[in-house]
Amino acid sequence: MFKDECEILVRAGKGGNGLLCFRRETHVPRGGPDGGDGGDGGSVFVEASMSLNTLTGVAFKRRFSAGNGMPGGPNNRGGKDGRDVFVKVPVGTQVYDRDTGFLLRDLKAAGDQVCVARGGRGGFGNKHFASSVDQAPRKTTNGGEGEQRKLRLELKLIADVGLAGLPNAGKSTLLSRLSNARPKIADYPFTTLTPMLGIVDTGDFSGFVMADIPGLIEGAHGGAGLGDKFLRHIERTRAVLHVIDMDPPEGLPRPAEAFLIVKEELGKYSPELASKPFLVVANKMDLTGAKKNLAKLKKACGAQVFPVSAATGEGLKKLVNGIAEFLREHPPVKQGSSSILDE
Ligand SMILES: Nc1nc2c(ncn2[C@@H]2O[C@H](COP(=O)(O)OP(=O)(O)OP(=O)(O)O)[C@@H](O)[C@H]2O)c(=O)[nH]1
Ligand SMILES: [Mg+2]
């Protein structure tokens, strides 16, 4: 299953206590204080890594604790610092404080990291308090507590193109034909319940990432069908690919109408999404009633339309080349990368 949101608990290490100790050696009367300081507690960091695509592993582990600092030793020896812990998450993960809802960091590039729980400071040993007026201090301090907090991690899929369309339009079929992804495909609406990513090979090493999301229906903005929350997964794509069933069963919206419904739902979710560059895939052209709807669709959408059949493979090569060219014309926005292949 594709995991795109999870909660975890992070706990930093406690600082080691300072030691109360006096030097005791034969032939050294009244040895001075020599209790060392405690080591600092380890901290917890969240770090973006290119080698992960999902939050599943992190969600499964749930708790991450850094090491405690060791207490100070005699002979003014400092305690060892606690071990830091790095929670690895996919690039594109946003890290929130679960309780305040505050966004701590948006990890946009590989190697980006944020300290989410700072380790406690090590306590001072009695040696630290020695001064000319107090040569035998009996004072020490304990190590500080490590920070602890709950985090909510949210992964926005980083794809170049996002598929949008009514249920059953053939979005998942298209993704399975064009990419390495193997989404579930069936002839009933809302087959896709969670988003899925696939890498489309263009044959020239450029490639692009395509995101398949659940189907939208009229009123999705108000919660109809599966709602429209999952649209956040295509918010950052460079382009939207509208997938249209060119010969829908009786009673369902006609192709041109289907396009307008989806476009409107995108706009209700976010104007930015609606104004994204888009292409249109006229799917299921193998069906007998498909051809007669093509002209009307072209007129309604005013964009480049690719007639294809995800079932037979007709027109798919042209489509892939068309998308690749379109993406070249619409390079990623500077801030953060939109494609995991760009890294
Ligand atoms: N004849 C024909 N059938 C197709 C074509 N593409 C997809 N289908 C069929 O249409 C049905 C729906 O396909 P899906 O790929 O699951 O559609 P979807 O848009 O992902 O649907 P949801 O996930 O429910 O939103 C399946 O029965 C597919 O086999 C095509 O080009 N021609
Ligand atoms: Mg699907």
Coordinates of C-alpha atoms in Angstrom, one line a residue, residues 159-166 169-172 174-175 178 200 208-214 216 231 234 237-244 259 262-263 266 273 276-283 303-306 308 316 318-324 326-327:
A159 CA 5.5 13.8 -10.1
D160 CA 5.9 15.6 -13.4
V161 CA 2.4 14.9 -14.6
G162 CA -0.8 14.0 -12.8
L163 CA -3.6 12.1 -14.3
A164 CA -7.1 13.5 -13.7
G165 CA -10.4 12.2 -14.8
L166 CA -13.8 10.7 -13.9
A169 CA -11.8 6.8 -17.6
G170 CA -8.8 4.5 -17.8
K171 CA -6.2 6.4 -15.8
S172 CA -4.7 3.4 -14.1
L174 CA -2.8 4.2 -18.9
L175 CA -0.3 4.3 -16.0
L178 CA 3.2 3.6 -19.9
V200 CA 7.6 6.6 -17.7
F208 CA 9.2 11.5 -16.3
V209 CA 7.1 10.6 -13.3
M210 CA 3.4 10.1 -13.6
A211 CA 0.9 10.1 -10.8
D212 CA -2.4 8.2 -10.9
I213 CA -5.0 9.3 -8.4
P214 CA -8.6 8.3 -7.7
L216 CA -13.1 12.7 -9.4
L231 CA -5.6 16.3 -5.4
I234 CA -0.8 16.5 -8.1
T237 CA 3.2 18.5 -10.9
R238 CA 4.3 20.5 -13.9
A239 CA 1.3 19.4 -15.9
V240 CA -2.1 17.7 -15.6
L241 CA -3.2 15.0 -18.0
H242 CA -6.9 14.8 -18.4
V243 CA -8.0 11.3 -19.2
I244 CA -11.4 11.0 -20.9
F259 CA -13.6 17.3 -19.2
V262 CA -13.1 17.6 -13.9
K263 CA -11.7 21.0 -14.8
L266 CA -9.7 21.2 -10.0
L273 CA -4.2 23.6 -10.0
K276 CA -1.7 24.4 -14.6
P277 CA -0.7 23.5 -18.2
F278 CA -2.6 20.5 -19.3
L279 CA -2.9 18.0 -22.1
V280 CA -5.9 15.8 -22.9
V281 CA -5.9 12.1 -23.5
A282 CA -8.9 10.9 -25.5
N283 CA -9.0 7.3 -24.3
A303 CA -5.7 22.1 -25.8
Q304 CA -3.7 19.4 -27.5
V305 CA -5.7 16.2 -27.6
F306 CA -4.1 12.7 -28.0
V308 CA -5.3 6.7 -27.8
L316 CA 0.5 5.6 -26.8
K318 CA 2.8 9.6 -29.8
L319 CA 1.4 10.4 -26.4
V320 CA 4.6 9.7 -24.5
N321 CA 6.6 11.8 -27.0
G322 CA 4.0 14.6 -26.7
I323 CA 4.1 14.6 -22.9
A324 CA 8.0 14.6 -23.0
F326 CA 5.4 19.4 -23.3
L327 CA 7.5 18.9 -20.2

